[in-house]
């Protein structure tokens, strides 16, 4: 089963986006990966995505990337197509981008040269560690602390940094080769007292062995930092600039979460159509019933509404990056932020509805373990929670609308 790509004719896309669609669909359709063990499957997907050249869309061209800058529309197309075929393929791709995004945005030339080409090749697996047990939606409430050790450096230069605290729900936890970790460097300064660090998986004092099992395949772990020692060169971006960096990184990838949801929804719709056409009852096919036609019509409209919001959000961001207007103009920034929030909220919520309708149309087969709509029903759920739950997106949109 292959996705329809006619929507790439929409004016949101440019020639390079249209050119990548056919080879990407052909590549994804040809891949068969044993996904019985999500961690092994994830490693395998990273390797294949690297070999196939698709991870090059996760980093800029200067470091082995496919395009001069991270391109939101390319990320959306990739995630939508990969999610249609395999949620784990999408996950493996997305985490290479999200996990290295802060290095792309704020890394030193040395950090970028060390990590980004390896991410693009699939030689290093990346992760993004922001959430904590008592700081999820309210990420600024984090308690993980980073202390600079002034005693070990020469001429006042810090030699070591010690991290203490707990991060949880970390995708690729225990699998990643490095983590972009956000920690307090000034406990009293709230979100203005957070700094980012690159922590290699073998850093002394880091324990990533506590895996978290969730309802759909998704490698996750809790990270415990106990006097975890990293060199001063591991600081990522400016001191106390970590929260802004985390938000800027999430900002790039928010529309791509919507892209993944869209891929799930398109797959559910395709499964529903195929099933309705062949399932016979009462002397005709399920598709012959008007009630089925109405449901398919509703599903198609939900998918299209999500697609238009998703593509608009990605396009707005790419246009802003191309004109170097990424944050200066407050009105443009609010427009992009609201567009991304609408896309993330609508695409994930609509996908859940579309998948539920597709499952219903399958009758008993819909809940049989192993059928595609059954796994999609589980796969979509977390997307309504991570990278800003639906309620958080509603607040972003609602507050902006009320401000006028
Ligand atoms: C599968 C998965 C993968 C993840 N991967 C990562 C990762 O790689 N890195 C990382 O750092 N984190 C990751 N997370 C964590 C994720 O970002 C958090 O789960 C999310 O931010 C919500 O935080 P929480 O779970 O603590 O829920 P809480 O913050 O406790 O929120 C609970 C619920 O409260 C509601 N809510 C939130 N804010 C408001 C509000 N203002 N008003 C009303 N209701 C509200 C929402 O419904 C929300 O779901 C992942 C989570 C999951 C489930």
XYZ file of C-alpha atoms in Angstrom, residues 37-304:
268
model
C 11.845 -5.535 19.330
C 11.385 -1.761 19.180
C 14.976 -0.959 20.209
C 16.578 -3.213 17.619
C 14.105 -2.031 15.009
C 14.920 1.559 15.796
C 18.656 0.962 15.340
C 17.916 -0.779 12.051
C 15.716 2.075 10.844
C 18.402 4.641 11.709
C 20.956 2.598 9.762
C 18.680 2.237 6.736
C 17.528 5.858 6.809
C 21.194 6.880 6.954
C 22.186 4.591 4.077
C 19.179 5.794 2.077
C 20.282 9.422 2.515
C 17.042 10.454 4.249
C 18.699 11.485 7.519
C 20.483 14.174 5.545
C 17.258 16.176 5.896
C 17.888 16.319 9.678
C 20.987 18.538 9.434
C 22.071 21.521 7.312
C 24.127 21.067 4.128
C 27.301 22.418 5.740
C 27.369 19.267 7.892
C 26.344 16.655 5.362
C 22.700 17.679 5.048
C 20.560 17.612 1.921
C 19.420 21.246 2.017
C 21.106 24.497 3.123
C 18.932 24.710 6.264
C 16.463 22.501 8.108
C 13.361 22.646 5.935
C 10.019 22.195 7.677
C 8.187 21.103 4.537
C 10.771 18.419 3.767
C 10.493 17.212 7.374
C 6.694 17.074 7.059
C 6.826 15.115 3.782
C 9.338 12.670 5.229
C 7.438 12.112 8.466
C 4.079 11.828 6.698
C 5.436 9.236 4.258
C 7.416 7.256 6.832
C 4.489 7.252 9.304
C 2.224 5.884 6.578
C 4.547 2.868 6.323
C 5.943 2.446 9.829
C 5.535 4.482 13.031
C 8.998 3.336 14.137
C 10.597 4.510 10.889
C 9.012 7.900 11.497
C 10.152 7.855 15.130
C 13.755 6.970 14.208
C 13.854 9.746 11.625
C 12.209 12.384 13.821
C 14.485 11.771 16.787
C 17.641 12.227 14.710
C 16.346 15.702 13.885
C 14.892 16.632 17.267
C 17.850 15.190 19.167
C 20.413 17.129 17.145
C 18.301 20.239 16.432
C 19.767 22.258 19.307
C 23.294 21.532 18.003
C 22.258 22.742 14.552
C 20.825 25.910 16.071
C 23.433 26.764 18.692
C 26.399 24.362 18.588
C 29.976 25.560 18.263
C 31.639 24.695 14.924
C 33.493 21.901 16.765
C 30.278 20.471 18.254
C 28.507 20.676 14.904
C 31.393 18.987 13.060
C 31.587 16.232 15.672
C 27.883 15.332 15.929
C 25.908 16.473 12.877
C 27.593 14.520 10.037
C 27.386 11.364 12.199
C 23.662 12.002 12.768
C 23.129 12.429 9.010
C 24.924 9.149 8.267
C 23.057 7.282 10.994
C 26.316 6.617 12.852
C 25.162 8.381 16.029
C 21.672 8.175 17.540
C 20.376 11.410 19.057
C 17.990 12.282 21.915
C 16.396 15.369 23.437
C 16.099 15.433 27.239
C 13.861 18.168 28.599
C 10.987 16.530 30.540
C 11.205 15.494 34.179
C 8.865 13.628 36.534
C 7.560 16.950 37.934
C 8.160 19.101 34.874
C 6.395 18.028 31.679
C 4.035 20.630 30.226
C 5.622 23.043 32.721
C 9.158 22.305 31.520
C 10.537 25.420 33.199
C 9.890 23.788 36.582
C 12.767 21.358 35.982
C 15.008 20.469 38.906
C 18.009 18.908 37.180
C 20.943 21.111 38.051
C 24.318 21.698 36.392
C 27.215 22.946 38.517
C 30.428 24.272 37.011
C 33.547 23.045 38.784
C 35.846 26.060 38.946
C 38.562 24.172 40.804
C 39.662 21.999 37.895
C 40.151 24.632 35.214
C 43.263 26.598 34.388
C 43.157 30.407 34.520
C 39.547 30.565 35.593
C 38.396 28.397 32.697
C 35.842 25.786 33.771
C 37.061 22.303 33.191
C 34.100 20.192 34.254
C 30.375 20.379 34.731
C 28.430 18.107 37.071
C 24.806 17.258 36.356
C 22.422 15.955 39.007
C 18.746 15.119 38.539
C 16.261 12.995 36.610
C 14.868 13.278 33.089
C 12.011 11.058 32.040
C 9.988 10.035 28.973
C 13.172 10.404 26.951
C 12.753 8.977 23.464
C 15.792 6.907 22.463
C 16.742 6.763 26.158
C 19.295 3.985 26.598
C 19.688 3.752 22.821
C 21.105 7.160 22.025
C 24.801 7.920 21.607
C 24.282 11.427 22.970
C 21.611 13.519 24.691
C 20.893 17.240 24.456
C 20.098 17.845 28.114
C 18.507 20.967 29.575
C 19.407 21.780 33.183
C 19.170 24.616 35.665
C 22.276 26.738 35.993
C 20.514 29.298 38.197
C 17.805 27.772 40.370
C 16.319 31.169 41.234
C 15.960 32.439 37.675
C 13.160 30.175 36.379
C 13.235 29.658 32.626
C 16.038 32.246 32.379
C 18.312 30.007 34.454
C 18.430 26.979 32.155
C 21.391 25.911 29.994
C 21.751 23.119 27.436
C 24.523 20.505 27.456
C 25.552 17.666 25.175
C 25.969 14.532 27.264
C 27.521 11.493 25.616
C 25.857 8.212 26.546
C 29.043 6.960 28.233
C 29.408 9.991 30.508
C 30.261 8.842 34.041
C 27.258 9.231 36.340
C 24.580 8.814 33.649
C 22.229 5.857 34.077
C 19.793 5.258 31.196
C 18.917 1.668 32.063
C 15.348 2.286 33.295
C 13.229 1.641 30.218
C 9.590 2.724 30.071
C 7.102 0.516 28.237
C 4.202 2.330 26.580
C 1.110 1.205 24.640
C 2.795 1.415 21.210
C 6.398 0.590 20.201
C 8.535 3.557 21.248
C 11.969 3.258 22.921
C 11.776 5.403 26.074
C 13.775 5.648 29.280
C 14.290 7.622 32.444
C 17.762 9.184 32.697
C 19.385 9.550 36.106
C 22.298 11.950 36.506
C 24.391 11.436 39.639
C 27.415 13.724 39.702
C 27.418 13.112 35.960
C 30.639 14.685 34.705
C 30.902 16.368 31.325
C 33.659 18.674 30.048
C 33.099 22.438 29.893
C 33.053 22.076 26.103
C 29.751 20.218 26.449
C 27.842 23.433 27.114
C 25.496 23.992 24.185
C 24.597 27.567 23.341
C 24.763 30.499 25.737
C 24.759 30.213 29.518
C 21.113 30.526 30.686
C 19.942 30.379 27.057
C 18.752 26.774 27.278
C 15.004 27.274 27.600
C 14.864 29.500 24.542
C 16.984 26.965 22.679
C 14.656 24.112 23.690
C 11.606 26.074 22.515
C 13.304 27.041 19.229
C 14.167 23.375 18.623
C 10.601 22.225 19.338
C 9.339 25.033 17.124
C 11.128 23.548 14.099
C 9.656 20.101 14.677
C 6.092 20.940 15.838
C 4.668 20.957 12.298
C 6.456 17.664 11.646
C 4.553 15.991 14.518
C 1.434 17.038 12.621
C 3.017 15.481 9.515
C 3.423 12.154 11.324
C -0.206 12.256 12.505
C -1.233 12.966 8.932
C 0.663 9.875 7.760
C -1.183 7.738 10.322
C -4.531 9.239 9.285
C -3.872 8.732 5.575
C -2.969 5.110 6.246
C -6.163 4.577 8.281
C -8.257 6.119 5.513
C -6.563 3.926 2.890
C -7.148 0.828 5.053
C -10.814 1.788 5.531
C -11.370 2.322 1.813
C -9.696 -0.992 0.909
C -11.712 -2.865 3.530
C -15.037 -1.206 2.636
C -14.551 -2.073 -1.039
C -14.001 -5.785 -0.422
C -16.118 -6.609 2.663
C -19.474 -8.090 1.609
C -22.631 -8.048 3.716
C -26.381 -8.051 3.027
C -25.688 -8.780 -0.663
C -23.413 -5.823 -1.334
C -20.085 -4.360 -0.250
C -19.675 -2.213 2.838
C -18.720 0.642 0.490
C -22.161 0.450 -1.184
C -23.899 1.645 1.984
C -24.528 5.389 2.126
C -23.621 5.409 5.794
C -20.153 4.122 4.854
C -19.832 6.727 2.107
C -20.704 9.456 4.625
C -18.074 8.182 7.049
C -15.408 8.018 4.324
C -16.380 11.546 3.279
C -15.964 12.804 6.834
C -12.617 11.027 7.231
C -11.294 12.468 3.954
C -12.310 15.991 4.997
C -10.666 15.583 8.424
C -7.460 14.449 6.720
C -7.503 17.327 4.249
